[in-house]
mmCIF file of C-alpha atoms in Angstrom:
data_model
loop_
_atom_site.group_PDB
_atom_site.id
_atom_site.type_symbol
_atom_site.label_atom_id
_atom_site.label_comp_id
_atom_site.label_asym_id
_atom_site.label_seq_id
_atom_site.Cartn_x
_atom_site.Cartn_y
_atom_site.Cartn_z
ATOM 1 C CA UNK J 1 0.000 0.000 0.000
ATOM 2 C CA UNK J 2 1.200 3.771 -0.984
ATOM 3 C CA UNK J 3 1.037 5.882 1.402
ATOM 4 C CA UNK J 4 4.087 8.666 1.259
ATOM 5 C CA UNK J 5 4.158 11.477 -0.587
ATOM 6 C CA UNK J 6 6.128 10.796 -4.286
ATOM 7 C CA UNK J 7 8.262 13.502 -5.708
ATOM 8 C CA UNK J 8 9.717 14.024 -9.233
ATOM 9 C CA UNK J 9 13.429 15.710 -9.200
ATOM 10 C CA UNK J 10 15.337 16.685 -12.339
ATOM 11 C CA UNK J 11 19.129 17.051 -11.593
ATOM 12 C CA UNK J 12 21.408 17.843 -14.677
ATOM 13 C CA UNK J 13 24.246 20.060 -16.226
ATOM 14 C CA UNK J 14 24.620 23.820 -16.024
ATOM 15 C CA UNK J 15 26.908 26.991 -16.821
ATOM 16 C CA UNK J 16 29.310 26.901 -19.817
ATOM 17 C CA UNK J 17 32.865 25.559 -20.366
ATOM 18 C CA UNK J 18 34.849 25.992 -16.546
ATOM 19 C CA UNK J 19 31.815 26.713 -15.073
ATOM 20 C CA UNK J 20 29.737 23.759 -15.611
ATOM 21 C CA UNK J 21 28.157 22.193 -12.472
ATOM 22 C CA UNK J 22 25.684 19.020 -11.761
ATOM 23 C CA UNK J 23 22.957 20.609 -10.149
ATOM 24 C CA UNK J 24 19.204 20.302 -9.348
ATOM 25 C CA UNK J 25 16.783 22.309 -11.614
ATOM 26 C CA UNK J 26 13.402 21.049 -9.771
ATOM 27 C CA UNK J 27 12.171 19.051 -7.631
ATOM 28 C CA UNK J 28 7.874 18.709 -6.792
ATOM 29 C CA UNK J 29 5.477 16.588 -5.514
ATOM 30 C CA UNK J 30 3.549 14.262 -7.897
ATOM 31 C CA UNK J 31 0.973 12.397 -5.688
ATOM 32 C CA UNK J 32 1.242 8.704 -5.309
ATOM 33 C CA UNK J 33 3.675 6.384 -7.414
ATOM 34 C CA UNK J 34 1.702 5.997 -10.302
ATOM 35 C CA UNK J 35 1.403 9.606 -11.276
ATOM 36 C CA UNK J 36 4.747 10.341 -10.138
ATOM 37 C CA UNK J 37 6.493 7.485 -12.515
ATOM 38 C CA UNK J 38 4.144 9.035 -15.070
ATOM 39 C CA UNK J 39 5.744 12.873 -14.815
ATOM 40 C CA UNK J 40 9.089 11.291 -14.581
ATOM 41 C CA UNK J 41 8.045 9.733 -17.988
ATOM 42 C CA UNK J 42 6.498 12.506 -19.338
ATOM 43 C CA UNK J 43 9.463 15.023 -18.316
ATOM 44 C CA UNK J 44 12.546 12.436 -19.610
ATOM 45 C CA UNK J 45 10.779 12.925 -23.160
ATOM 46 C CA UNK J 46 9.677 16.385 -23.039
ATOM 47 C CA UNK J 47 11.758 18.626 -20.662
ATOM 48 C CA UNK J 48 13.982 21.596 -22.048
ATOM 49 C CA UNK J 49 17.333 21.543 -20.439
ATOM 50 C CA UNK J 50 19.257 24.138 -20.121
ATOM 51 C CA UNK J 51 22.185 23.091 -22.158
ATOM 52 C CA UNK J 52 21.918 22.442 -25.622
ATOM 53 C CA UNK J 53 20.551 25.006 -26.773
ATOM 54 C CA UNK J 54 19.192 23.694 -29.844
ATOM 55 C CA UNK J 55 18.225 20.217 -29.481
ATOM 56 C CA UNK J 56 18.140 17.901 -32.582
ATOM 57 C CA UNK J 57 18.313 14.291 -30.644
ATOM 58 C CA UNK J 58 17.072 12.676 -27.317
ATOM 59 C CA UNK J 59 17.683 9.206 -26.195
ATOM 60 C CA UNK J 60 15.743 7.875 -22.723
ATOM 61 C CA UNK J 61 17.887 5.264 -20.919
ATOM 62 C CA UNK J 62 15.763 3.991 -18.186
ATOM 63 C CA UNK J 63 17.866 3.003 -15.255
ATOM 64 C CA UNK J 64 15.901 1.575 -12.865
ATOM 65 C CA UNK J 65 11.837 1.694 -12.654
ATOM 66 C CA UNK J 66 12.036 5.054 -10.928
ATOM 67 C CA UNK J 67 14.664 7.149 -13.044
ATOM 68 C CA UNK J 68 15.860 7.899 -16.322
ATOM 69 C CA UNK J 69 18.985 9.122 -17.542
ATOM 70 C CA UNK J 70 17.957 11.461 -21.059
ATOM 71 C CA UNK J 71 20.987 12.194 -22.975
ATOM 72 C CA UNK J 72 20.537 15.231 -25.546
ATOM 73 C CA UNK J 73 22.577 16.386 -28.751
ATOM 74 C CA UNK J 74 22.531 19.861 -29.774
ATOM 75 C CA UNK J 75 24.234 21.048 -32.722
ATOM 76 C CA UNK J 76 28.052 21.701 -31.028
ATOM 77 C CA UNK J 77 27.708 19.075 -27.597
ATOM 78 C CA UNK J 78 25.885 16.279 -26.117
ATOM 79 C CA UNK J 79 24.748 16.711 -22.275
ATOM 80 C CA UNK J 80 22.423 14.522 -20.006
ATOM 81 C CA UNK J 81 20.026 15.131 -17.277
ATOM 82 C CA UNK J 82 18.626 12.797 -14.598
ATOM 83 C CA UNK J 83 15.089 12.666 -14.111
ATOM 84 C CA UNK J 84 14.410 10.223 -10.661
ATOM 85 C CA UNK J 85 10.861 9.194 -8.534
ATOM 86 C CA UNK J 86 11.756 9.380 -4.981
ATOM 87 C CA UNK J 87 8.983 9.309 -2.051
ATOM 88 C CA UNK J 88 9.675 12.261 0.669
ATOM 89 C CA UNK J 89 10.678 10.277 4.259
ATOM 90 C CA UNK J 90 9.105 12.253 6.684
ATOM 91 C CA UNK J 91 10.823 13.745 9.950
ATOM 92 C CA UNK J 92 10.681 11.541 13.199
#
């Protein structure tokens, strides 16, 4: 039985050349498992990240049943973002 609170978190690449660092972009509630795996779906296929700029290929590598790893080529680079289910642990 479900009964936490599931959240969706998007961690991937940002800045430019020296500068680049892994960090989270967002990270919200989605309800129960279900419709959280579902926005984790939905975001590894539709989500703009940051870096490239202009996208022209996506590939969705599914890493476990509660994240993907979404590697993007732009026109110059390639870069990746991590899109991962987790359910919020509350405070004892």
């Amino acid at each position: 039985m479900e009964n936490g609170t599931w959240w969706v978190a998007i961690e991937e690449n940002r800045g430019m050349g020296d500068g680049r660092e892994w960090t989270m972009s967002q990270a919200t509630p989605a309800g129960d498992l279900p419709t959280a795996q579902a926005e984790a779906m939905r975001l590894a296929r539709n989500y703009a990240p940051a870096y490239p700029w202009s996208e022209k290929s996506r590939k969705v590598l599914r890493t476990d049943e509660n994240s993907y790893l979404v590697i993007v080529d732009g026109r110059t680079s390639t870069f990746h973002f991590r899109v991962t289910v987790g359910e919020l642990i509350p405070d004892e």
